[in-house]
PDB file of C-alpha atoms in Angstrom:
ATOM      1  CA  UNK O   1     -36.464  -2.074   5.679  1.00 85.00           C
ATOM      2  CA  UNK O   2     -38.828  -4.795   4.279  1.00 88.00           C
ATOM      3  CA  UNK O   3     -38.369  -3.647   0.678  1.00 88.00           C
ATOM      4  CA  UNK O   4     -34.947  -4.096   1.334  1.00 85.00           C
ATOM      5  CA  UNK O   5     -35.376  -7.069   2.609  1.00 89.00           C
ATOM      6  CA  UNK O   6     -37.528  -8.645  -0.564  1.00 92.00           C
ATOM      7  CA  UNK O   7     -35.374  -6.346  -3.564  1.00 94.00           C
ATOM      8  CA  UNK O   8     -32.145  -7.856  -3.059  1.00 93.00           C
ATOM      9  CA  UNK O   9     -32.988 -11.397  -3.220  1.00 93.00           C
ATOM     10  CA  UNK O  10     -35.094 -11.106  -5.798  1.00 95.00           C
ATOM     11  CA  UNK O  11     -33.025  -9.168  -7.481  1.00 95.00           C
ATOM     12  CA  UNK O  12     -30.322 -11.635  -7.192  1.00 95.00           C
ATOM     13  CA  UNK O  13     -32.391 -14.469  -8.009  1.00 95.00           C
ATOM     14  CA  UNK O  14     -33.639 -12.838 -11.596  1.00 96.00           C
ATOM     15  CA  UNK O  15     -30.679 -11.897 -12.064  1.00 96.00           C
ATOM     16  CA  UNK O  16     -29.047 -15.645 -11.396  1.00 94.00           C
ATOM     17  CA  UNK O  17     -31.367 -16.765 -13.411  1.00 94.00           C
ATOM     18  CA  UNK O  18     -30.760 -14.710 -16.522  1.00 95.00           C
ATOM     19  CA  UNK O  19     -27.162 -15.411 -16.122  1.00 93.00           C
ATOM     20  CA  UNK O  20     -27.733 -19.034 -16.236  1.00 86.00           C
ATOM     21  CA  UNK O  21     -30.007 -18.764 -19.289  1.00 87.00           C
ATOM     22  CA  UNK O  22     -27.376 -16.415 -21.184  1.00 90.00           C
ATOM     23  CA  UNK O  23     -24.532 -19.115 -20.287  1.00 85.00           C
ATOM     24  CA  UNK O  24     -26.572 -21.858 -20.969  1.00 81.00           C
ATOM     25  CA  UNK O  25     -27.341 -20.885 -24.774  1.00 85.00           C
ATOM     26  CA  UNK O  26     -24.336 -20.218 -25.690  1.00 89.00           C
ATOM     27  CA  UNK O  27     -22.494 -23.725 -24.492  1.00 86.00           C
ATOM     28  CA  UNK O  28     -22.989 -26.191 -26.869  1.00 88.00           C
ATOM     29  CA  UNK O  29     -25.198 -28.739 -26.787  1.00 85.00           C
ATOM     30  CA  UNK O  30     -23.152 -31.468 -25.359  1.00 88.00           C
ATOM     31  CA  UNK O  31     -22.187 -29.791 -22.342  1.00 86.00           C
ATOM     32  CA  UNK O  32     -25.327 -28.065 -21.489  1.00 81.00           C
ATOM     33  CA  UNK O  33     -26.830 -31.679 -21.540  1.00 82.00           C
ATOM     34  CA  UNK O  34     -24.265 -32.774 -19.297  1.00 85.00           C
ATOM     35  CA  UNK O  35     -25.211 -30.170 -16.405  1.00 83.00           C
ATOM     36  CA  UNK O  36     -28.543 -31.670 -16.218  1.00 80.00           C
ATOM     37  CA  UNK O  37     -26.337 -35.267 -15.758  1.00 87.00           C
ATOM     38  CA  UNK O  38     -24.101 -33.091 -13.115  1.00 88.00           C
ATOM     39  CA  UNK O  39     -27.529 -31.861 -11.204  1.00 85.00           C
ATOM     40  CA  UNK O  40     -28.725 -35.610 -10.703  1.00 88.00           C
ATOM     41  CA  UNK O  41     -24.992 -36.049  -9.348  1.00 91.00           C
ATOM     42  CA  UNK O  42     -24.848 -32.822  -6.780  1.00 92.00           C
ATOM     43  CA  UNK O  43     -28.298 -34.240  -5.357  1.00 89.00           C
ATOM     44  CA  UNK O  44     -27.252 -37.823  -4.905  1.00 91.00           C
ATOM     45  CA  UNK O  45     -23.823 -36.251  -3.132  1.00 93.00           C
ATOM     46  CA  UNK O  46     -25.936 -34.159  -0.816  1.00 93.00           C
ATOM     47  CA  UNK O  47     -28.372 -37.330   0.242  1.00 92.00           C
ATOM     48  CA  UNK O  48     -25.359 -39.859   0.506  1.00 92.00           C
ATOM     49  CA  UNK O  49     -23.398 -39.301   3.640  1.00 93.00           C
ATOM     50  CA  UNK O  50     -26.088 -38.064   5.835  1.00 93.00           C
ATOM     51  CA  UNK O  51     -27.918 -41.799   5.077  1.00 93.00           C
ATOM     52  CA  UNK O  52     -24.834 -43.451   6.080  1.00 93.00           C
ATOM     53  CA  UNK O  53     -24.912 -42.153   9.300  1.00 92.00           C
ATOM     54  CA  UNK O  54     -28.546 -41.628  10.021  1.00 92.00           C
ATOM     55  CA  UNK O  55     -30.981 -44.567   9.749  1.00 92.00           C
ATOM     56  CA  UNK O  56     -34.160 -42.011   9.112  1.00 91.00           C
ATOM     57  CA  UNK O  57     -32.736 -40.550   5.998  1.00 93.00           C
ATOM     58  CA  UNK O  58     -31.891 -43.814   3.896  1.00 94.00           C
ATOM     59  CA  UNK O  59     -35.239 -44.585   5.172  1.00 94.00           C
ATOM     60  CA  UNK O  60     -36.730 -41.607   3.418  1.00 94.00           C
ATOM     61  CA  UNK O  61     -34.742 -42.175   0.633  1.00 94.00           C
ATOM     62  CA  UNK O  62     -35.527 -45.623  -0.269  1.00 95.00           C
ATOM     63  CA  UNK O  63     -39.221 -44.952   0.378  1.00 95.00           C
ATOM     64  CA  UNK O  64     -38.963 -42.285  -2.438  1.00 94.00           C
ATOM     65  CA  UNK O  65     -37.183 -44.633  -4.544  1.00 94.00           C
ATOM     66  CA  UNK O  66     -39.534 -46.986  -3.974  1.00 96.00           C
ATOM     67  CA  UNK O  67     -42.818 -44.904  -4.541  1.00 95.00           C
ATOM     68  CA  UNK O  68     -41.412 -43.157  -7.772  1.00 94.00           C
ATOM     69  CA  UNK O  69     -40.749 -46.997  -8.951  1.00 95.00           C
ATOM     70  CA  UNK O  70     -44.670 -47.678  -7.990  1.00 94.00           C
ATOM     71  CA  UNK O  71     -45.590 -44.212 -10.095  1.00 93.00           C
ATOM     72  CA  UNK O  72     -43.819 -45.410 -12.773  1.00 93.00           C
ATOM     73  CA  UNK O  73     -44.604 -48.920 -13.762  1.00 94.00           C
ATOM     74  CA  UNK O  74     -47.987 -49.499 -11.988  1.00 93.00           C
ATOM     75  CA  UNK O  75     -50.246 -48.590 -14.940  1.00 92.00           C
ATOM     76  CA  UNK O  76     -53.399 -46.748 -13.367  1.00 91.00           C
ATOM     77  CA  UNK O  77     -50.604 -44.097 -11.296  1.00 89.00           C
ATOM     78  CA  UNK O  78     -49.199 -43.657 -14.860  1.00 88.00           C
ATOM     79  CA  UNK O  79     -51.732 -40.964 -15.350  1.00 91.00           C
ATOM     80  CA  UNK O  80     -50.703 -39.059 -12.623  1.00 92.00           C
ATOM     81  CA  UNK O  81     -48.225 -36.240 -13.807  1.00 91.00           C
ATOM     82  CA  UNK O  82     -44.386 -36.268 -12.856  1.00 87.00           C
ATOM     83  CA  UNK O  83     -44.571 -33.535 -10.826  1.00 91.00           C
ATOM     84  CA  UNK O  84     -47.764 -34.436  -9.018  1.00 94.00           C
ATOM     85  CA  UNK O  85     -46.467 -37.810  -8.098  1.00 94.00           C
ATOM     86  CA  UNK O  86     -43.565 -36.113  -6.515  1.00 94.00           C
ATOM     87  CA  UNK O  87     -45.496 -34.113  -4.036  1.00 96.00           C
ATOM     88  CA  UNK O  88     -47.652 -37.431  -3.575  1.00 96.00           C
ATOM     89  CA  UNK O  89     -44.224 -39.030  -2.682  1.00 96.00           C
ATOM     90  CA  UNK O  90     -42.788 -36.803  -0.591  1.00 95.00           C
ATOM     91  CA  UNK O  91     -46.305 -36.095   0.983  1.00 96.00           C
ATOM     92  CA  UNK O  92     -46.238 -39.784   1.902  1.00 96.00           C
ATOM     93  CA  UNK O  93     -42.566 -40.116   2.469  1.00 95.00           C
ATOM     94  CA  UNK O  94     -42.255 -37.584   4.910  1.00 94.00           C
ATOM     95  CA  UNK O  95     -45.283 -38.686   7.464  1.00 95.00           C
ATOM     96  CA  UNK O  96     -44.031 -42.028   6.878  1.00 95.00           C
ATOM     97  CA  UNK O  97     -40.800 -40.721   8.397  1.00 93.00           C
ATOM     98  CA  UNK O  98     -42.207 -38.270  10.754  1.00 93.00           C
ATOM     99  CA  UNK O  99     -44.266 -41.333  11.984  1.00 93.00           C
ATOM    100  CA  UNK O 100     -41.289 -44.039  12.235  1.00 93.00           C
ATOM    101  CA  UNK O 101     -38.347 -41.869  13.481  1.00 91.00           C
ATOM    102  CA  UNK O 102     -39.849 -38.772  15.622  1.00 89.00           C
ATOM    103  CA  UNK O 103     -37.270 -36.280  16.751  1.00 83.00           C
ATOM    104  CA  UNK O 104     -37.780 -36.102  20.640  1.00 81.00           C
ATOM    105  CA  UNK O 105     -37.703 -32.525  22.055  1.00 78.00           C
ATOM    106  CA  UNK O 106     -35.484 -31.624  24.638  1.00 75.00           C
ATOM    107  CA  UNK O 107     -36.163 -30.276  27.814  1.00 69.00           C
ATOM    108  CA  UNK O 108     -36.237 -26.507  27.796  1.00 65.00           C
ATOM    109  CA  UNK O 109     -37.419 -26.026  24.157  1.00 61.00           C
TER     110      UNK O 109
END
């Protein structure tokens, strides 16, 4: 049952992947440098609506915005790698949140 359980994703998964590779080299150039473009754009349609409506998560946003802008132009956090500042960020970011906005459990749970 388990190795059932683990094959088929990661079976689907590699296999994704090597589809997208394949695909990938053979569009040209100008289009495969628009997907990256269109990824930026699915993520900033995912985060949108939920921070009209909910106060916590255009809270969370703007405090990543606001700590990527600090890893970028404050010289000494220049050092740090890109993807090391973004676990710093969302480290930060999410106890921030966490601490500010904490999701009351309901009776029963």
């Amino acid at each position: 049952y388990m190795v059932g359980v683990i094959v088929t994703p990661v079976l689907g998964w590699t296999f994704g992947t090597l589809t997208g590779a394949v695909a990938t080299s053979l569009l040209p150039e100008i289009i495969s440098d628009a997907m990256g473009i269109a990824l930026y754009g699915m993520f900033i349609a995912i985060i949108i609506p939920p921070a009209r409506d909910q106060i916590n998560v255009l809270f969370a946003i703007l405090m990543a915005i606001a700590g990527s802008c600090i890893f970028a132009y404050v010289p000494r956090l220049q050092i740090i790698s890109g993807g090391w500042s973004v676990i710093i960020i969302t480290v930060i970011t999410s106890m921030l949140a966490a601490v500010m906005f904490p999701i009351a459990e309901k009776e029963g749970e």
